Amino acid sequence: MLELLGEHIEKQGCGKVAEKKLLGWREIPIGAMNDRPGSSAEYHIGAWRTFRPVVDHEKCTRCGLCWIYCPDAAMQPREDGYYEPNLDYCKGCGICANSCPVGAIEMVSEVR
Amino acid sequence: MAVQVQQKRTALTGNYAVAEAVKLADVDVIAAYPITPQTTIVEKLAEYVADGIIDAEYIPVESEHSAISACLGASLAGARTFTATASQGLALMHEILFITSVLRAPVVMAIANRSLSAPLSIWNDHSDSMAERDTGWIQIWAANAQEVFDSVLQAYRIAEDRDVLLPVMVNLDGYILSHTVEPVLVPEKKLVEEYLPPKPLWNRLSVKTAYTLGVVGPPEYYFEMKYQAIDAIERSRSKIKEADEVYGEMFGRSYGVMEHHFMDDAEVALIAMGSVAETAYTAIKRWRERGAKVGFVRIRVFRPFPAEELRDLLKGLKVIGILDRATSPGSLGGPAFAEVSTIFVNERQRPLVKNYIAGLGGRDVPFSGFDYMIQRLLEAAEKEEVDVLCEYVGLRE
Ligand code: SF4
Ligand code: SF4
């Protein structure tokens, strides 16, 4: 876990560059700050997931509530208007399944 | 100093002196929760905001933890902020104080110093702010209402200096300073504007920059992030002096990081902080008139600790007495004592040190108490030995 965080910071947390070298205190922005907006996209957190949302297109009304509620912007619309989770970012929290008004999302265990 | 500026001689309590300075500093956000003996500061400020005298956002939060958190957030968004607290309120802020300094938010806070429970006490000692000395905040300790007023304005200039960007707490003794009316010279707002850094301040929460603040600091980076704030408080030393000197040039009053008298030929000296130092000064003056070679020192800036300045001033003394109005149970003495003692730790020739703990929970430290302390210092100088390292003065058996 710490290795992951270290890599995370190195890639986007404090550094200006995505190189492996750990930066010194003079090289990082002051105030425990990440000055690269949107950089969390570089960090895949899907490995934390123990449950995966599976969308049943038979039931889905394409209302978009799952997309609105997903705290990681992992639930995304496809060209045909249906929503699917991006599994690189989906943590499996189940908020989408809870927010779906027609019960179209089932949380399926990743452990088989 | 011959400074010819218009300053209005005004009768103010220490708390109202704080409110007056905050008003002149043109703050943007005040977040506060009332607590004795600080309450009249934020009460007065609430009145100023309600009457449209200050154009600021006043956030009446539900706790001190939220007060400091709101100031932290507002400060990161570039607002000039203020809060005040004391005792349990400051203790409740504890965790956010560390965050404020490392996130480099130039929040200014006044503390009307009050002892910590238990037993419950609303009276003055220094245990509240002394318990926060490791939080990375700059600490100024005032000795009278004028200095309280001046220190709040200096605090904004120091805190917002781009080489510093650290929070500053201005300490004033509960009741003794907070509620006692004294004459205070109040300058015109125009001059204060000239003295303080220009606004707006650095806005780190702007959508244009979209920074992430308060990131995770894993072991690979926590140390570096923390060290930046350590480096900043070191660099604040010269800025604190500069802020004080420029203040002196503009308004005719400056204080230094410490105040001292009768030190030229002193053999022993007594160090104190806050308003009790004024009583100490008078007691020492009386001993001087009787020929005793005793000197007086008041530490005004406790963080960053003025070790160099004190070393130069105190070296060559036979005995140094340090008065603490706070304790560190289980250690050799009080916090100021520990700090002063380390100054000479590597010197071969060094003064003896002696600690007095007095005035806890608002207990008066009368002249007789100081007479005892001074007499014991002179005795130790005579015998070249300190028999009791830490004495509790004024404690009943
Ligand atoms: S499980 Fe959670 S993270 Fe994954 S898509 Fe649903 S709401 Fe988003
Ligand atoms: S909330 Fe349910 S119905 Fe609405 S788009 Fe998402 S899966 Fe479909």
GROMACS .gro file of N, CA and C in nm, chain B residues 147-244:
model
  294
  259GLU      N    1   0.107   4.672   2.354
  259GLU     CA    2   0.186   4.570   2.285
  259GLU      C    3   0.096   4.465   2.220
  260VAL      N    4  -0.016   4.437   2.284
  260VAL     CA    5  -0.115   4.345   2.226
  260VAL      C    6  -0.160   4.400   2.091
  261PHE      N    7  -0.201   4.526   2.093
  261PHE     CA    8  -0.248   4.592   1.970
  261PHE      C    9  -0.141   4.588   1.862
  262ASP      N   10  -0.022   4.632   1.897
  262ASP     CA   11   0.088   4.640   1.800
  262ASP      C   12   0.127   4.501   1.748
  263SER      N   13   0.122   4.401   1.838
  263SER     CA   14   0.163   4.266   1.799
  263SER      C   15   0.066   4.203   1.700
  264VAL      N   16  -0.062   4.235   1.713
  264VAL     CA   17  -0.160   4.179   1.617
  264VAL      C   18  -0.129   4.232   1.477
  265LEU      N   19  -0.101   4.361   1.466
  265LEU     CA   20  -0.068   4.416   1.334
  265LEU      C   21   0.063   4.358   1.281
  266GLN      N   22   0.162   4.347   1.370
  266GLN     CA   23   0.289   4.286   1.328
  266GLN      C   24   0.267   4.142   1.285
  267ALA      N   25   0.175   4.072   1.355
  267ALA     CA   26   0.149   3.931   1.324
  267ALA      C   27   0.103   3.913   1.180
  268TYR      N   28   0.016   4.003   1.133
  268TYR     CA   29  -0.031   3.991   0.994
  268TYR      C   30   0.083   4.011   0.895
  269ARG      N   31   0.169   4.106   0.925
  269ARG     CA   32   0.281   4.132   0.833
  269ARG      C   33   0.377   4.013   0.829
  270ILE      N   34   0.404   3.955   0.945
  270ILE     CA   35   0.494   3.840   0.952
  270ILE      C   36   0.431   3.719   0.882
  271ALA      N   37   0.307   3.689   0.921
  271ALA     CA   38   0.240   3.569   0.871
  271ALA      C   39   0.231   3.569   0.718
  272GLU      N   40   0.197   3.686   0.662
  272GLU     CA   41   0.169   3.692   0.519
  272GLU      C   42   0.293   3.715   0.434
  273ASP      N   43   0.408   3.732   0.497
  273ASP     CA   44   0.532   3.748   0.420
  273ASP      C   45   0.550   3.623   0.333
  274ARG      N   46   0.577   3.642   0.205
  274ARG     CA   47   0.585   3.526   0.115
  274ARG      C   48   0.699   3.430   0.150
  275ASP      N   49   0.797   3.479   0.224
  275ASP     CA   50   0.905   3.390   0.270
  275ASP      C   51   0.868   3.317   0.398
  276VAL      N   52   0.757   3.355   0.459
  276VAL     CA   53   0.717   3.293   0.585
  276VAL      C   54   0.593   3.207   0.564
  277LEU      N   55   0.479   3.272   0.539
  277LEU     CA   56   0.351   3.203   0.522
  277LEU      C   57   0.327   3.100   0.633
  278LEU      N   58   0.322   3.151   0.754
  278LEU     CA   59   0.296   3.065   0.869
  278LEU      C   60   0.192   3.134   0.959
  279PRO      N   61   0.117   3.056   1.035
  279PRO     CA   62   0.023   3.115   1.129
  279PRO      C   63   0.094   3.175   1.251
  280VAL      N   64   0.032   3.278   1.307
  280VAL     CA   65   0.092   3.346   1.424
  280VAL      C   66  -0.013   3.355   1.536
  281MET      N   67   0.028   3.319   1.658
  281MET     CA   68  -0.062   3.343   1.770
  281MET      C   69  -0.006   3.454   1.859
  282VAL      N   70  -0.097   3.547   1.893
  282VAL     CA   71  -0.060   3.657   1.982
  282VAL      C   72  -0.121   3.627   2.118
  283ASN      N   73  -0.038   3.616   2.219
  283ASN     CA   74  -0.082   3.578   2.353
  283ASN      C   75  -0.098   3.699   2.444
  284LEU      N   76  -0.212   3.705   2.510
  284LEU     CA   77  -0.232   3.809   2.611
  284LEU      C   78  -0.291   3.742   2.735
  285ASP      N   79  -0.241   3.777   2.850
  285ASP     CA   80  -0.285   3.712   2.973
  285ASP      C   81  -0.433   3.736   2.999
  286GLY      N   82  -0.505   3.626   3.025
  286GLY     CA   83  -0.648   3.635   3.053
  286GLY      C   84  -0.675   3.726   3.171
  287TYR      N   85  -0.775   3.810   3.160
  287TYR     CA   86  -0.818   3.909   3.261
  287TYR      C   87  -0.714   4.017   3.284
  288ILE      N   88  -0.591   3.977   3.320
  288ILE     CA   89  -0.491   4.079   3.356
  288ILE      C   90  -0.470   4.173   3.238
  289LEU      N   91  -0.462   4.116   3.118
  289LEU     CA   92  -0.456   4.200   2.999
  289LEU      C   93  -0.591   4.204   2.926
  290SER      N   94  -0.658   4.091   2.918
  290SER     CA   95  -0.778   4.086   2.834
  290SER      C   96  -0.889   4.179   2.883
  291HIS      N   97  -0.900   4.196   3.015
  291HIS     CA   98  -1.011   4.273   3.067
  291HIS      C   99  -0.970   4.401   3.141
  292THR      N  100  -0.844   4.436   3.140
  292THR     CA  101  -0.801   4.558   3.208
  292THR      C  102  -0.792   4.672   3.106
  293VAL      N  103  -0.850   4.785   3.142
  293VAL     CA  104  -0.849   4.900   3.051
  293VAL      C  105  -0.716   4.975   3.063
  294GLU      N  106  -0.655   5.000   2.949
  294GLU     CA  107  -0.529   5.075   2.946
  294GLU      C  108  -0.537   5.176   2.831
  295PRO      N  109  -0.457   5.282   2.836
  295PRO     CA  110  -0.453   5.372   2.722
  295PRO      C  111  -0.374   5.307   2.607
  296VAL      N  112  -0.432   5.310   2.488
  296VAL     CA  113  -0.366   5.249   2.371
  296VAL      C  114  -0.365   5.351   2.258
  297LEU      N  115  -0.247   5.369   2.197
  297LEU     CA  116  -0.237   5.458   2.081
  297LEU      C  117  -0.278   5.382   1.957
  298VAL      N  118  -0.380   5.435   1.890
  298VAL     CA  119  -0.435   5.367   1.771
  298VAL      C  120  -0.408   5.453   1.648
  299PRO      N  121  -0.330   5.402   1.553
  299PRO     CA  122  -0.298   5.482   1.434
  299PRO      C  123  -0.413   5.485   1.333
  300GLU      N  124  -0.396   5.568   1.232
  300GLU     CA  125  -0.498   5.578   1.127
  300GLU      C  126  -0.492   5.455   1.036
  301LYS      N  127  -0.608   5.423   0.980
  301LYS     CA  128  -0.619   5.303   0.897
  301LYS      C  129  -0.528   5.310   0.774
  302LYS      N  130  -0.516   5.432   0.719
  302LYS     CA  131  -0.435   5.452   0.599
  302LYS      C  132  -0.291   5.403   0.621
  303LEU      N  133  -0.238   5.437   0.738
  303LEU     CA  134  -0.100   5.397   0.770
  303LEU      C  135  -0.087   5.247   0.792
  304VAL      N  136  -0.189   5.190   0.853
  304VAL     CA  137  -0.189   5.045   0.877
  304VAL      C  138  -0.190   4.973   0.742
  305GLU      N  139  -0.270   5.024   0.649
  305GLU     CA  140  -0.274   4.966   0.514
  305GLU      C  141  -0.136   4.968   0.449
  306GLU      N  142  -0.065   5.078   0.473
  306GLU     CA  143   0.070   5.090   0.417
  306GLU      C  144   0.164   4.987   0.478
  307TYR      N  145   0.142   4.963   0.607
  307TYR     CA  146   0.231   4.872   0.682
  307TYR      C  147   0.208   4.725   0.644
  308LEU      N  148   0.082   4.689   0.622
  308LEU     CA  149   0.049   4.548   0.597
  308LEU      C  150   0.071   4.511   0.450
  309PRO      N  151   0.095   4.381   0.423
  309PRO     CA  152   0.110   4.337   0.285
  309PRO      C  153  -0.016   4.366   0.204
  310PRO      N  154  -0.001   4.389   0.073
  310PRO     CA  155  -0.119   4.419  -0.008
  310PRO      C  156  -0.210   4.297  -0.021
  311LYS      N  157  -0.339   4.323  -0.037
  311LYS     CA  158  -0.435   4.217  -0.062
  311LYS      C  159  -0.471   4.223  -0.211
  312PRO      N  160  -0.525   4.119  -0.275
  312PRO     CA  161  -0.556   3.990  -0.216
  312PRO      C  162  -0.432   3.904  -0.194
  313LEU      N  163  -0.447   3.810  -0.104
  313LEU     CA  164  -0.336   3.719  -0.074
  313LEU      C  165  -0.339   3.601  -0.171
  314TRP      N  166  -0.247   3.510  -0.154
  314TRP     CA  167  -0.234   3.395  -0.243
  314TRP      C  168  -0.357   3.304  -0.231
  315ASN      N  169  -0.430   3.291  -0.341
  315ASN     CA  170  -0.548   3.205  -0.343
  315ASN      C  171  -0.512   3.069  -0.403
  316ARG      N  172  -0.503   2.970  -0.317
  316ARG     CA  173  -0.467   2.836  -0.362
  316ARG      C  174  -0.589   2.751  -0.394
  317LEU      N  175  -0.708   2.807  -0.373
  317LEU     CA  176  -0.828   2.728  -0.400
  317LEU      C  177  -0.902   2.780  -0.524
  318SER      N  178  -0.836   2.863  -0.603
  318SER     CA  179  -0.898   2.917  -0.722
  318SER      C  180  -0.922   2.806  -0.824
  319VAL      N  181  -1.034   2.814  -0.897
  319VAL     CA  182  -1.060   2.713  -1.001
  319VAL      C  183  -0.955   2.721  -1.112
  320LYS      N  184  -0.892   2.836  -1.125
  320LYS     CA  185  -0.790   2.852  -1.229
  320LYS      C  186  -0.667   2.766  -1.200
  321THR      N  187  -0.634   2.756  -1.072
  321THR     CA  188  -0.514   2.678  -1.039
  321THR      C  189  -0.550   2.533  -1.004
  322ALA      N  190  -0.664   2.516  -0.940
  322ALA     CA  191  -0.713   2.382  -0.904
  322ALA      C  192  -0.606   2.295  -0.839
  323TYR      N  193  -0.546   2.344  -0.733
  323TYR     CA  194  -0.448   2.264  -0.659
  323TYR      C  195  -0.521   2.166  -0.568
  324THR      N  196  -0.455   2.058  -0.536
  324THR     CA  197  -0.505   1.970  -0.430
  324THR      C  198  -0.427   2.005  -0.304
  325LEU      N  199  -0.499   2.039  -0.197
  325LEU     CA  200  -0.432   2.082  -0.075
  325LEU      C  201  -0.446   1.974   0.032
  326GLY      N  202  -0.344   1.961   0.112
  326GLY     CA  203  -0.348   1.862   0.220
  326GLY      C  204  -0.339   1.721   0.166
  327VAL      N  205  -0.241   1.697   0.080
  327VAL     CA  206  -0.226   1.565   0.019
  327VAL      C  207  -0.175   1.463   0.122
  328VAL      N  208  -0.181   1.336   0.084
  328VAL     CA  209  -0.122   1.231   0.166
  328VAL      C  210   0.030   1.247   0.159
  329GLY      N  211   0.096   1.234   0.272
  329GLY     CA  212   0.242   1.238   0.274
  329GLY      C  213   0.297   1.104   0.319
  330PRO      N  214   0.322   1.016   0.226
  330PRO     CA  215   0.376   0.885   0.264
  330PRO      C  216   0.518   0.901   0.319
  331PRO      N  217   0.574   0.797   0.380
  331PRO     CA  218   0.708   0.810   0.439
  331PRO      C  219   0.813   0.867   0.343
  332GLU      N  220   0.794   0.847   0.214
  332GLU     CA  221   0.890   0.903   0.116
  332GLU      C  222   0.881   1.054   0.109
  333TYR      N  223   0.770   1.113   0.154
  333TYR     CA  224   0.755   1.258   0.138
  333TYR      C  225   0.714   1.336   0.263
  334TYR      N  226   0.662   1.269   0.365
  334TYR     CA  227   0.617   1.342   0.485
  334TYR      C  228   0.729   1.431   0.540
  335PHE      N  229   0.847   1.373   0.552
  335PHE     CA  230   0.963   1.441   0.611
  335PHE      C  231   0.993   1.572   0.536
  336GLU      N  232   0.996   1.564   0.404
  336GLU     CA  233   1.026   1.683   0.322
  336GLU      C  234   0.919   1.790   0.339
  337MET      N  235   0.792   1.746   0.340
  337MET     CA  236   0.682   1.843   0.353
  337MET      C  237   0.686   1.911   0.489
  338LYS      N  238   0.713   1.834   0.592
  338LYS     CA  239   0.722   1.888   0.728
  338LYS      C  240   0.842   1.983   0.738
  339TYR      N  241   0.954   1.942   0.678
  339TYR     CA  242   1.075   2.024   0.690
  339TYR      C  243   1.056   2.162   0.629
  340GLN      N  244   0.975   2.172   0.524
  340GLN     CA  245   0.952   2.304   0.463
  340GLN      C  246   0.898   2.403   0.566
  341ALA      N  247   0.811   2.356   0.654
  341ALA     CA  248   0.754   2.445   0.756
  341ALA      C  249   0.857   2.477   0.864
  342ILE      N  250   0.948   2.382   0.888
  342ILE     CA  251   1.056   2.406   0.985
  342ILE      C  252   1.150   2.513   0.929
  343ASP      N  253   1.181   2.499   0.800
  343ASP     CA  254   1.266   2.597   0.733
  343ASP      C  255   1.199   2.735   0.735
  344ALA      N  256   1.068   2.738   0.716
  344ALA     CA  257   0.996   2.866   0.712
  344ALA      C  258   1.002   2.938   0.846
  345ILE      N  259   0.988   2.864   0.955
  345ILE     CA  260   0.990   2.931   1.086
  345ILE      C  261   1.132   2.979   1.117
  346GLU      N  262   1.233   2.909   1.066
  346GLU     CA  263   1.370   2.959   1.079
  346GLU      C  264   1.385   3.090   1.002
  347ARG      N  265   1.334   3.090   0.879
  347ARG     CA  266   1.345   3.212   0.797
  347ARG      C  267   1.261   3.326   0.854
  348SER      N  268   1.161   3.295   0.935
  348SER     CA  269   1.075   3.401   0.991
  348SER      C  270   1.152   3.490   1.088
  349ARG      N  271   1.266   3.441   1.139
  349ARG     CA  272   1.342   3.519   1.238
  349ARG      C  273   1.372   3.660   1.188
  350SER      N  274   1.427   3.669   1.067
  350SER     CA  275   1.464   3.801   1.015
  350SER      C  276   1.338   3.882   0.982
  351LYS      N  277   1.233   3.815   0.943
  351LYS     CA  278   1.108   3.885   0.907
  351LYS      C  279   1.038   3.941   1.031
  352ILE      N  280   1.049   3.868   1.141
  352ILE     CA  281   0.990   3.915   1.267
  352ILE      C  282   1.062   4.044   1.309
  353LYS      N  283   1.194   4.043   1.295
  353LYS     CA  284   1.273   4.162   1.331
  353LYS      C  285   1.238   4.279   1.239
  354GLU      N  286   1.229   4.248   1.110
  354GLU     CA  287   1.198   4.353   1.012
  354GLU      C  288   1.059   4.413   1.039
  355ALA      N  289   0.961   4.325   1.065
  355ALA     CA  290   0.825   4.373   1.090
  355ALA      C  291   0.822   4.466   1.212
  356ASP      N  292   0.903   4.432   1.312
  356ASP     CA  293   0.910   4.511   1.435
  356ASP      C  294   0.982   4.644   1.411
   0.00000   0.00000   0.00000
